[in-house]
Amino acid sequence: TFTVPDRTGDGLTETIRYAWGGAVGDPLTYEYNGSSAITLAASVQNFDLNYLTRIVTGDVTPVSPDVVFEGFSEKKEGSNTTNLTIDLPTGTNAGDLLIVCAAIDGDVMSSIVPPTGWNVADAGAEQSTITFGVLWKIASASEPPAIQFTWSGDQKAIGWIMRFTGHDVGNPIDTLATAVGTSSTPTSPAVTTTVNGAMILRLGGFNNKSVTVGDTGLAGHTTITMDESGNGGGSTSGGAGYATQTTAGDSG
């Protein structure tokens, strides 16, 4: 167990713990500030630690690493169905932050079953037109190759999983704001961040397919995806984009 200087800008030291049970085949785990243990290696034969030391003098200001978007995977169901299966993004490693979005035509909130082991950030339906959910988790060393949402009643759907690194493992989601409504120019609400260097992630699920594929239209943001389930009635669409906020405060 290591105690290290502040890495998150809150003025408090951080605690990092690596653990191995000592028996051949036990997993090697990692904990950050008392968070749930993450398996780094499932079957370890032997484990040893070594270290280097250095002396740091003067005023040292902690610098948080930038959150980095690494990639995403997407699945579209252009025909009516009762499930949506999304493959894990390529290159996913233990400790990565995974965020999944699912946009399903109609209101299926009463019957939807999300994938197990994921934390719900927000999920809801706008009248009877669309259901949109956002879930997250810290990846383990034994993530399944795909996740699935199921619901009752045939509907079209689109979903995607995003992979990030450089996040705060113990508290990856700093704050959240949501908005619903009917508009041809919807506005993503502001959040007030509490840490410097936060990534502002904008997520949207939309009824029908009145979007510009490949372009979220978010000024000053990098588009991750903007896509539609398919042509025809009952289609749905969704998008995501991000920007880095240097200083904590109102994102706009």
XYZ file of N, CA and C in Angstrom:
756
model
N 0.853 -1.183 0.000
C 0.000 0.000 0.000
C 0.891 1.237 0.000
N 0.629 2.159 -0.933
C 1.443 3.359 -1.082
C 0.590 4.587 -0.790
N 1.168 5.533 -0.103
C 0.561 6.852 0.045
C 1.398 7.830 -0.761
N 0.765 8.523 -1.690
C 1.494 9.406 -2.605
C 0.889 10.806 -2.535
N 1.650 11.823 -2.950
C 1.124 13.185 -2.917
C -0.121 13.354 -3.788
N -0.843 14.419 -3.505
C -2.083 14.733 -4.224
C -1.896 14.666 -5.742
N -2.765 13.908 -6.404
C -2.736 13.805 -7.864
C -3.998 14.369 -8.505
N -4.998 14.703 -7.701
C -6.295 15.108 -8.243
C -6.633 16.565 -7.987
N -5.761 17.288 -7.272
C -5.995 18.704 -7.052
C -6.899 19.030 -5.880
N -7.239 18.031 -5.025
C -8.120 18.303 -3.886
C -7.347 18.546 -2.590
N -6.002 18.549 -2.662
C -5.192 18.822 -1.482
C -4.980 17.633 -0.571
N -5.498 16.454 -0.930
C -5.393 15.260 -0.105
C -4.459 14.248 -0.766
N -3.773 13.478 0.084
C -2.900 12.438 -0.458
C -3.748 11.321 -1.078
N -3.129 10.533 -1.951
C -3.811 9.409 -2.590
C -3.246 8.093 -2.034
N -4.081 7.074 -1.966
C -3.668 5.760 -1.493
C -3.829 4.752 -2.623
N -2.755 4.059 -2.940
C -2.745 3.062 -4.005
C -2.348 1.727 -3.395
N -3.109 0.686 -3.708
C -2.847 -0.619 -3.091
C -2.819 -1.713 -4.151
N -1.730 -2.498 -4.163
C -1.637 -3.707 -4.968
C -1.694 -4.897 -4.010
N -2.423 -5.942 -4.377
C -2.555 -7.084 -3.466
C -2.513 -8.400 -4.228
N -1.830 -9.375 -3.615
C -1.794 -10.744 -4.133
C -1.908 -11.687 -2.949
N -2.784 -12.695 -3.054
C -3.059 -13.569 -1.916
C -1.894 -14.434 -1.494
N -0.937 -14.651 -2.397
C 0.234 -15.445 -2.046
C 0.200 -16.869 -2.543
N -0.977 -17.349 -2.949
C -1.081 -18.705 -3.485
C -0.978 -18.665 -5.008
N -0.305 -19.649 -5.583
C -0.180 -19.706 -7.037
C -1.570 -19.724 -7.678
N -1.794 -18.799 -8.601
C -3.097 -18.700 -9.262
C -3.992 -17.614 -8.704
N -3.633 -17.030 -7.533
C -4.417 -15.912 -7.005
C -4.309 -14.705 -7.937
N -5.339 -13.866 -7.982
C -5.260 -12.671 -8.837
C -4.432 -11.561 -8.198
N -3.855 -10.718 -9.034
C -3.212 -9.491 -8.594
C -4.223 -8.369 -8.768
N -4.505 -7.630 -7.688
C -5.542 -6.586 -7.740
C -4.959 -5.209 -7.464
N -5.717 -4.201 -7.827
C -5.311 -2.790 -7.695
C -6.479 -2.007 -7.121
N -6.209 -1.154 -6.127
C -7.227 -0.273 -5.558
C -6.694 1.154 -5.528
N -7.585 2.112 -5.768
C -7.211 3.532 -5.744
C -8.148 4.258 -4.792
N -7.578 4.791 -3.706
C -8.360 5.535 -2.709
C -9.558 4.748 -2.191
N -9.355 3.453 -1.955
C -10.411 2.642 -1.353
C -11.503 2.216 -2.299
N -11.310 2.431 -3.603
C -12.320 2.005 -4.567
C -12.339 0.486 -4.672
N -13.335 -0.039 -5.378
C -13.419 -1.489 -5.548
C -12.163 -2.007 -6.232
N -11.710 -3.173 -5.815
C -10.488 -3.758 -6.366
C -10.681 -4.137 -7.828
N -9.685 -3.823 -8.647
C -9.675 -4.180 -10.059
C -8.642 -5.282 -10.259
N -9.011 -6.330 -10.969
C -8.071 -7.415 -11.246
C -7.144 -7.012 -12.384
N -5.840 -6.928 -12.098
C -4.858 -6.602 -13.128
C -4.397 -7.849 -13.866
N -4.287 -8.955 -13.144
C -3.896 -10.234 -13.746
C -4.643 -11.336 -12.999
N -5.288 -12.227 -13.761
C -6.208 -13.183 -13.144
C -5.492 -14.347 -12.452
N -4.388 -14.799 -12.989
C -3.707 -15.968 -12.425
C -2.217 -15.678 -12.301
N -1.802 -15.297 -11.099
C -0.416 -14.872 -10.872
C 0.349 -15.994 -10.174
N 1.544 -16.294 -10.691
C 2.367 -17.374 -10.134
C 3.300 -16.873 -9.043
N 3.770 -15.622 -9.182
C 4.681 -15.052 -8.201
C 4.595 -13.542 -8.304
N 4.847 -12.843 -7.206
C 4.718 -11.391 -7.206
C 5.754 -10.782 -6.272
N 6.441 -9.742 -6.756
C 7.457 -9.082 -5.954
C 7.466 -7.607 -6.327
N 7.862 -6.764 -5.410
C 7.935 -5.324 -5.646
C 9.356 -4.829 -5.448
N 9.752 -3.868 -6.272
C 11.001 -3.159 -6.089
C 10.701 -1.680 -6.268
N 11.623 -0.802 -5.926
C 11.311 0.612 -5.995
C 12.577 1.444 -6.166
N 12.374 2.638 -6.650
C 13.415 3.652 -6.718
C 12.983 4.810 -5.841
N 13.930 5.603 -5.361
C 13.589 6.774 -4.561
C 14.182 8.021 -5.190
N 13.536 9.151 -4.920
C 14.095 10.428 -5.341
C 13.652 11.495 -4.337
N 14.428 12.555 -4.220
C 14.114 13.661 -3.327
C 13.640 14.833 -4.166
N 12.450 15.347 -3.844
C 11.877 16.480 -4.564
C 11.839 17.664 -3.612
N 12.414 18.796 -4.032
C 12.426 19.988 -3.192
C 11.671 21.112 -3.885
N 11.323 22.122 -3.110
C 10.638 23.282 -3.674
C 9.130 23.077 -3.697
N 8.429 24.025 -4.330
C 6.977 24.011 -4.412
C 6.554 23.104 -5.567
N 5.951 21.984 -5.238
C 5.523 21.025 -6.256
C 4.002 21.089 -6.374
N 3.498 21.492 -7.519
C 2.061 21.574 -7.751
C 1.608 20.315 -8.477
N 0.664 19.556 -7.877
C 0.221 18.328 -8.539
C -0.481 18.640 -9.850
N -0.232 17.820 -10.833
C -0.873 17.984 -12.132
C -1.647 16.712 -12.450
N -2.956 16.857 -12.656
C -3.766 15.700 -12.992
C -3.544 15.320 -14.449
N -3.471 14.034 -14.754
C -3.341 13.634 -16.153
C -4.608 13.960 -16.922
N -4.467 14.283 -18.186
C -5.628 14.559 -19.018
C -6.402 13.272 -19.267
N -7.719 13.385 -19.222
C -8.563 12.277 -19.632
C -8.464 12.150 -21.152
N -8.309 10.936 -21.644
C -8.104 10.707 -23.077
C -9.197 9.789 -23.614
N -9.859 10.204 -24.692
C -10.785 9.330 -25.404
C -9.969 8.401 -26.300
N -10.126 7.087 -26.100
C -9.303 6.111 -26.808
C -10.002 5.482 -28.012
N -11.324 5.415 -27.998
C -12.033 4.795 -29.107
C -13.422 4.362 -28.687
N -14.191 3.865 -29.659
C -15.553 3.430 -29.347
C -15.974 2.316 -30.293
N -17.044 1.610 -29.893
C -17.687 0.602 -30.731
C -19.173 0.932 -30.791
N -19.814 0.581 -31.898
C -21.210 0.989 -32.110
C -22.015 -0.154 -32.697
N -23.308 -0.191 -32.355
C -24.206 -1.186 -32.932
C -25.535 -0.517 -33.284
N -26.037 -0.803 -34.486
C -27.306 -0.242 -34.954
C -28.261 -1.384 -35.270
N -29.502 -1.238 -34.812
C -30.557 -2.184 -35.142
C -31.607 -1.433 -35.945
N -31.558 -1.570 -37.273
C -32.462 -0.854 -38.155
C -33.800 -1.531 -38.359
N -33.945 -2.752 -37.846
C -35.223 -3.465 -37.876
C -35.709 -3.646 -36.442
N -37.005 -3.763 -36.270
C -37.559 -3.909 -34.929
C -37.013 -5.156 -34.242
N -36.621 -5.000 -32.990
C -36.027 -6.093 -32.232
C -36.269 -5.860 -30.744
N -35.891 -6.824 -29.914
C -36.051 -6.689 -28.465
C -34.720 -6.698 -27.740
N -33.620 -6.529 -28.476
C -32.320 -6.497 -27.805
C -31.308 -5.723 -28.636
N -30.270 -5.278 -27.962
C -29.171 -4.543 -28.589
C -27.873 -5.053 -27.988
N -27.004 -5.649 -28.802
C -25.734 -6.206 -28.338
C -24.586 -5.387 -28.919
N -23.725 -4.869 -28.040
C -22.634 -3.986 -28.457
C -21.307 -4.614 -28.061
N -20.401 -4.758 -29.024
C -19.073 -5.291 -28.740
C -18.258 -4.301 -27.909
N -17.357 -4.822 -27.089
C -16.446 -3.991 -26.313
C -15.476 -3.291 -27.270
N -15.088 -2.049 -27.005
C -14.133 -1.362 -27.886
C -12.807 -2.105 -27.982
N -12.198 -2.068 -29.138
C -10.891 -2.682 -29.342
C -9.851 -2.068 -28.396
N -9.015 -2.905 -27.808
C -7.938 -2.429 -26.955
C -8.318 -2.172 -25.519
N -9.524 -2.557 -25.100
C -9.948 -2.328 -23.718
C -9.039 -3.072 -22.743
N -8.563 -2.349 -21.716
C -7.694 -2.916 -20.691
C -8.301 -2.717 -19.314
N -7.852 -3.509 -18.363
C -8.286 -3.345 -16.978
C -7.974 -1.927 -16.506
N -8.936 -1.292 -15.860
C -8.767 0.063 -15.359
C -9.293 1.139 -16.283
N -9.590 0.797 -17.546
C -10.169 1.786 -18.463
C -11.564 2.192 -17.992
N -11.951 3.409 -18.291
C -13.317 3.862 -18.038
C -14.149 3.580 -19.278
N -15.245 2.844 -19.107
C -16.160 2.535 -20.195
C -17.492 3.234 -19.949
N -18.009 3.904 -20.962
C -19.320 4.554 -20.890
C -20.139 4.077 -22.074
N -21.340 3.557 -21.801
C -22.203 3.057 -22.856
C -23.475 3.895 -22.925
N -23.937 4.164 -24.144
C -25.190 4.862 -24.386
C -26.089 3.970 -25.228
N -27.382 3.969 -24.930
C -28.350 3.213 -25.719
C -29.569 4.094 -25.963
N -29.940 4.254 -27.232
C -31.129 5.002 -27.626
C -32.087 4.032 -28.293
N -33.281 3.886 -27.716
C -34.267 2.902 -28.184
C -35.551 3.641 -28.512
N -36.132 3.349 -29.662
C -37.361 4.020 -30.062
C -38.502 3.667 -29.107
N -39.324 4.652 -28.797
C -40.454 4.424 -27.907
C -40.067 4.442 -26.445
N -41.059 4.231 -25.586
C -40.846 4.206 -24.143
C -40.816 2.753 -23.674
N -39.603 2.250 -23.417
C -39.441 0.874 -22.938
C -38.866 0.841 -21.526
N -38.958 1.967 -20.805
C -38.333 2.061 -19.484
C -38.834 1.000 -18.517
N -40.102 0.626 -18.622
C -40.662 -0.326 -17.660
C -40.158 -1.743 -17.870
N -39.585 -2.035 -19.043
C -39.177 -3.414 -19.330
C -37.693 -3.577 -19.643
N -36.965 -2.483 -19.780
C -35.573 -2.597 -20.216
C -34.714 -3.247 -19.129
N -33.823 -4.134 -19.572
C -32.867 -4.790 -18.675
C -31.466 -4.404 -19.140
N -30.738 -3.612 -18.335
C -29.387 -3.196 -18.742
C -28.388 -4.312 -18.491
N -27.183 -4.204 -19.045
C -26.147 -5.209 -18.785
C -25.755 -5.209 -17.310
N -25.429 -6.376 -16.781
C -25.051 -6.485 -15.365
C -23.656 -5.904 -15.133
N -23.439 -5.422 -13.920
C -22.129 -4.928 -13.527
C -21.847 -3.494 -13.928
N -22.840 -2.801 -14.495
C -22.661 -1.418 -14.928
C -23.415 -0.476 -13.993
N -22.875 0.740 -13.813
C -23.501 1.767 -12.995
C -24.352 2.675 -13.881
N -25.598 2.913 -13.488
C -26.483 3.772 -14.267
C -26.203 5.229 -13.916
N -25.740 6.005 -14.903
C -25.576 7.446 -14.707
C -26.907 8.148 -14.876
N -27.650 7.766 -15.918
C -28.978 8.334 -16.145
C -29.717 7.464 -17.142
N -31.023 7.330 -16.960
C -31.868 6.602 -17.902
C -33.282 7.129 -17.791
N -33.916 7.330 -18.931
C -35.280 7.840 -18.908
C -35.883 7.836 -20.295
N -37.174 8.180 -20.370
C -37.901 8.227 -21.631
C -38.519 9.608 -21.801
N -38.537 10.104 -23.034
C -39.193 11.360 -23.368
C -40.566 11.035 -23.948
N -41.615 11.267 -23.133
C -42.981 10.927 -23.507
C -43.006 9.476 -24.003
N -43.509 9.219 -25.190
C -43.530 7.843 -25.717
C -42.627 7.707 -26.934
N -41.683 8.657 -27.104
C -40.937 8.715 -28.362
C -39.582 8.030 -28.312
N -38.861 8.107 -27.193
C -37.507 7.553 -27.152
C -37.102 7.258 -25.712
N -36.327 6.189 -25.551
C -35.690 5.853 -24.279
C -34.189 6.004 -24.468
N -33.543 6.684 -23.511
C -32.099 6.917 -23.618
C -31.443 6.625 -22.280
N -30.399 5.801 -22.311
C -29.703 5.442 -21.082
C -28.202 5.608 -21.209
N -27.567 5.988 -20.095
C -26.109 6.144 -20.024
C -25.621 5.374 -18.801
N -24.686 4.450 -19.004
C -24.134 3.646 -17.927
C -22.612 3.665 -18.013
N -21.933 3.359 -16.888
C -20.474 3.369 -16.886
C -19.926 2.283 -15.971
N -18.658 1.953 -16.180
C -17.957 1.049 -15.281
C -16.459 1.192 -15.507
N -15.675 0.749 -14.519
C -14.231 0.603 -14.670
C -13.981 -0.818 -15.141
N -13.300 -0.959 -16.276
C -13.098 -2.270 -16.878
C -12.257 -3.167 -15.979
N -12.625 -4.436 -15.924
C -11.843 -5.437 -15.209
C -10.969 -6.195 -16.208
N -10.168 -7.118 -15.689
C -9.302 -7.907 -16.566
C -10.068 -9.014 -17.271
N -11.336 -9.200 -16.902
C -12.123 -10.294 -17.488
C -13.446 -9.776 -18.051
N -13.389 -8.648 -18.741
C -14.601 -8.098 -19.341
C -15.129 -9.033 -20.438
N -16.460 -9.247 -20.505
C -17.013 -10.032 -21.609
C -16.812 -9.293 -22.927
N -16.791 -10.013 -24.049
C -16.531 -9.368 -25.339
C -17.642 -8.457 -25.819
N -18.836 -8.568 -25.217
C -19.962 -7.736 -25.633
C -20.929 -7.583 -24.463
N -21.770 -6.558 -24.517
C -22.830 -6.369 -23.530
C -24.167 -6.292 -24.255
N -25.265 -6.543 -23.532
C -26.571 -6.570 -24.170
C -27.627 -5.864 -23.321
N -28.462 -5.060 -23.996
C -29.683 -4.513 -23.431
C -30.856 -5.314 -23.995
N -31.861 -5.598 -23.173
C -33.075 -6.253 -23.653
C -34.292 -5.486 -23.166
N -35.405 -5.621 -23.887
C -36.655 -4.951 -23.519
C -37.818 -5.689 -24.156
N -39.031 -5.326 -23.760
C -40.240 -5.920 -24.320
C -40.795 -5.022 -25.414
N -41.297 -5.629 -26.487
C -41.874 -4.848 -27.580
C -40.828 -4.509 -28.619
N -41.077 -4.876 -29.856
C -40.106 -4.658 -30.927
C -39.864 -3.167 -31.168
N -38.581 -2.771 -31.196
C -38.193 -1.381 -31.441
C -36.851 -1.345 -32.157
N -36.589 -0.247 -32.865
C -35.272 0.004 -33.436
C -34.392 0.664 -32.379
N -33.080 0.537 -32.535
C -32.187 1.034 -31.484
C -30.797 1.299 -32.036
N -30.055 2.112 -31.309
C -28.641 2.355 -31.600
C -27.907 2.518 -30.279
N -26.691 2.002 -30.201
C -25.910 2.136 -28.977
C -24.427 2.130 -29.266
N -23.645 2.662 -28.329
C -22.199 2.688 -28.509
C -21.509 2.685 -27.146
N -20.304 2.093 -27.114
C -19.479 2.051 -25.907
C -18.218 2.863 -26.173
N -17.907 3.799 -25.278
C -16.706 4.633 -25.391
C -15.680 4.209 -24.350
N -14.408 4.291 -24.719
C -13.310 3.887 -23.826
C -12.415 5.081 -23.545
N -12.095 5.300 -22.244
C -11.288 6.442 -21.823
C -10.158 5.972 -20.904
N -9.064 6.740 -20.895
C -7.969 6.548 -19.948
C -7.628 7.907 -19.326
N -6.795 7.899 -18.286
C -6.385 9.141 -17.638
C -7.405 9.691 -16.665
N -8.442 8.932 -16.363
C -9.518 9.364 -15.481
C -9.162 9.110 -14.016
N -9.949 9.664 -13.109
C -9.843 9.387 -11.682
C -10.518 8.042 -11.445
N -9.733 7.009 -11.151
C -10.288 5.666 -11.010
C -11.292 5.602 -9.861
N -11.013 6.318 -8.775
C -11.898 6.265 -7.618
C -13.175 7.049 -7.800
N -13.167 8.095 -8.628
C -14.356 8.934 -8.829
C -14.355 9.463 -10.264
N -14.639 8.583 -11.224
C -14.489 8.979 -12.629
C -15.528 9.975 -13.118
N -16.727 9.983 -12.509
C -17.794 10.886 -12.946
C -17.886 12.026 -11.941
N -17.406 13.203 -12.314
C -17.359 14.332 -11.391
C -18.750 14.901 -11.149
N -19.520 15.121 -12.206
C -20.861 15.696 -12.081
C -21.643 15.392 -13.332
N -22.956 15.591 -13.274
C -23.834 15.194 -14.371
C -25.036 16.119 -14.432
N -25.480 16.451 -15.643
C -26.717 17.219 -15.834
C -27.449 16.650 -17.033
N -28.778 16.661 -16.991
C -29.572 16.109 -18.081
C -30.668 17.082 -18.491
N -31.180 16.889 -19.696
C -32.298 17.695 -20.198
C -33.082 16.865 -21.193
N -34.395 17.057 -21.231
C -35.250 16.389 -22.212
C -36.161 17.431 -22.849
N -36.724 17.110 -23.996
C -37.638 18.037 -24.639
C -37.784 17.758 -26.119
N -38.525 18.624 -26.781
C -38.761 18.521 -28.216
C -38.202 19.753 -28.895
N -37.204 19.563 -29.753
C -36.562 20.692 -30.407
C -35.754 20.191 -31.592
N -35.658 21.016 -32.638
C -34.781 20.692 -33.763
C -33.356 21.183 -33.515
N -33.170 21.958 -32.434
C -31.838 22.442 -32.040
C -31.662 22.247 -30.530
N -31.613 20.996 -30.073
C -31.525 20.750 -28.630
C -30.236 21.290 -28.027
N -30.331 21.711 -26.776
C -29.194 22.277 -26.051
C -28.732 21.317 -24.973
N -27.423 21.038 -24.960
C -26.842 20.225 -23.903
C -26.650 21.107 -22.671
N -27.146 20.682 -21.500
C -27.063 21.538 -20.317
C -25.639 21.708 -19.812
N -25.420 22.748 -19.032
C -24.113 23.009 -18.430
C -23.927 22.158 -17.179
N -22.671 21.936 -16.815
C -22.317 21.341 -15.534
C -21.287 22.245 -14.869
N -21.162 22.130 -13.561
C -20.136 22.851 -12.820
C -19.133 21.836 -12.294
N -17.962 21.787 -12.901
C -16.956 20.799 -12.518
C -16.229 21.240 -11.253
N -15.643 20.277 -10.537
C -14.934 20.572 -9.289
C -13.442 20.318 -9.400
N -12.973 19.835 -10.556
C -11.548 19.552 -10.745
C -11.067 20.174 -12.043
N -9.805 20.552 -12.075
C -9.212 21.065 -13.312
C -8.971 19.920 -14.289
N -8.979 20.219 -15.564
C -8.668 19.232 -16.585
C -9.753 18.207 -16.818
N -11.001 18.531 -16.463
C -12.097 17.581 -16.669
C -12.456 17.490 -18.151
N -12.871 16.317 -18.560
C -13.418 16.161 -19.901
C -14.922 16.375 -19.830
N -15.442 17.283 -20.657
C -16.876 17.518 -20.752
C -17.400 16.628 -21.868
N -18.221 15.653 -21.509
C -18.739 14.683 -22.464
C -20.218 14.964 -22.700
N -20.579 15.266 -23.938
C -21.963 15.557 -24.317
C -22.559 14.323 -24.990
N -23.741 13.890 -24.531
C -24.376 12.684 -25.031
C -25.827 12.977 -25.366
N -26.322 12.435 -26.485
C -27.698 12.687 -26.860
C -28.342 11.507 -27.544
N -29.617 11.290 -27.250
C -30.420 10.307 -27.955
C -31.631 11.008 -28.533
N -31.965 10.700 -29.804
C -32.982 11.479 -30.524
C -33.982 10.580 -31.231
N -35.248 11.010 -31.236
C -36.279 10.305 -31.976
C -36.095 10.543 -33.474
N -36.374 9.517 -34.267
C -36.228 9.582 -35.729
C -34.762 9.735 -36.124
N -34.507 10.167 -37.354
C -33.136 10.170 -37.871
C -32.771 11.530 -38.456
N -33.278 12.591 -37.859
C -33.006 13.942 -38.376
C -31.694 14.477 -37.828
N -30.599 13.790 -38.152
C -29.275 14.209 -37.706
C -28.342 14.241 -38.901
N -27.213 14.912 -38.730
C -26.151 14.884 -39.736
C -25.170 13.796 -39.327
N -25.174 12.689 -40.033
C -24.320 11.556 -39.674
C -22.858 11.989 -39.670
N -22.169 11.672 -38.562
C -20.751 11.991 -38.440
C -20.446 13.360 -37.885
N -21.474 14.157 -37.561
C -21.242 15.521 -37.071
C -22.284 15.862 -36.013
N -21.833 16.050 -34.754
C -22.765 16.400 -33.677
C -23.237 17.843 -33.757
N -22.468 18.703 -34.433
C -22.809 20.120 -34.454
C -22.427 20.846 -33.180
N -21.670 20.191 -32.292
C -21.262 20.807 -31.028
C -20.040 21.693 -31.274
N -20.240 22.993 -31.205
C -19.130 23.924 -31.435
C -18.049 23.736 -30.379
N -16.793 23.696 -30.816
C -15.670 23.584 -29.896
C -15.475 22.200 -29.318
N -16.182 21.214 -29.828
C -16.082 19.844 -29.335
C -15.597 18.916 -30.446
N -15.004 17.807 -30.042
C -14.617 16.758 -30.975
C -15.732 15.724 -31.047
N -16.187 15.420 -32.251
C -17.248 14.431 -32.424
C -16.701 13.021 -32.210
N -17.397 12.240 -31.382
C -17.103 10.817 -31.240
C -17.941 10.034 -32.242
N -19.255 10.275 -32.216
C -20.155 9.640 -33.172
C -21.420 10.467 -33.299
N -22.059 10.360 -34.435
C -23.407 10.864 -34.664
C -23.988 9.962 -35.749
N -24.979 9.135 -35.380
C -25.432 8.115 -36.309
C -26.896 7.785 -36.037
N -27.477 6.997 -36.931
C -28.898 6.645 -36.847
C -29.061 5.136 -36.962
N -30.176 4.636 -36.393
C -30.403 3.194 -36.410
C -30.660 2.681 -37.811
N -31.271 3.483 -38.658
C -31.580 3.075 -40.021
C -32.681 3.931 -40.595
N -33.058 3.663 -41.826
C -34.095 4.439 -42.495
C -35.486 3.966 -42.085
N -36.480 4.754 -42.464
C -37.859 4.354 -42.233
C -38.418 4.843 -40.918
N -39.700 4.608 -40.729
C -40.371 5.028 -39.506
C -39.864 4.280 -38.297
N -39.990 4.914 -37.147
C -39.552 4.294 -35.918
C -38.054 4.270 -35.722
N -37.320 5.031 -36.533
C -35.871 5.085 -36.373
C -35.498 5.915 -35.155
N -34.277 5.740 -34.705
C -33.746 6.545 -33.607
C -32.288 6.863 -33.914
N -31.742 7.860 -33.252
C -30.369 8.278 -33.515
C -29.711 8.736 -32.222
N -28.399 8.888 -32.276
C -27.678 9.317 -31.080
C -26.301 9.824 -31.424
N -25.729 10.596 -30.504
C -24.412 11.157 -30.756
C -23.666 11.482 -29.485
N -22.360 11.710 -29.633
C -21.493 12.047 -28.508
C -20.343 12.902 -28.999
N -19.948 13.864 -28.184
C -18.792 14.697 -28.460
C -18.174 15.150 -27.149
N -16.924 15.637 -27.202
C -16.260 16.006 -25.958
C -15.356 17.219 -26.155
N -15.043 17.853 -25.029
C -14.070 18.943 -24.967
C -13.401 18.882 -23.604
N -12.169 19.364 -23.497
C -11.458 19.401 -22.225
C -11.582 20.782 -21.611
N -11.959 20.829 -20.338
C -12.119 22.086 -19.605
C -10.899 22.271 -18.693
N -10.090 23.260 -18.986
C -8.821 23.437 -18.280
C -9.017 23.742 -16.802
N -9.954 24.652 -16.506
C -10.169 25.102 -15.125
C -11.548 24.696 -14.640
N -11.638 24.250 -13.401
C -12.921 23.844 -12.837
C -13.912 25.004 -12.830
N -15.192 24.673 -12.982
C -16.229 25.697 -12.959
C -17.329 25.387 -13.941
N -18.057 26.433 -14.344
C -19.193 26.302 -15.244
C -18.721 25.951 -16.642
N -19.252 24.853 -17.202
C -18.835 24.401 -18.529
C -19.514 25.178 -19.649
N -20.679 25.840 -19.352
C -21.461 26.454 -20.425
C -22.314 25.426 -21.109
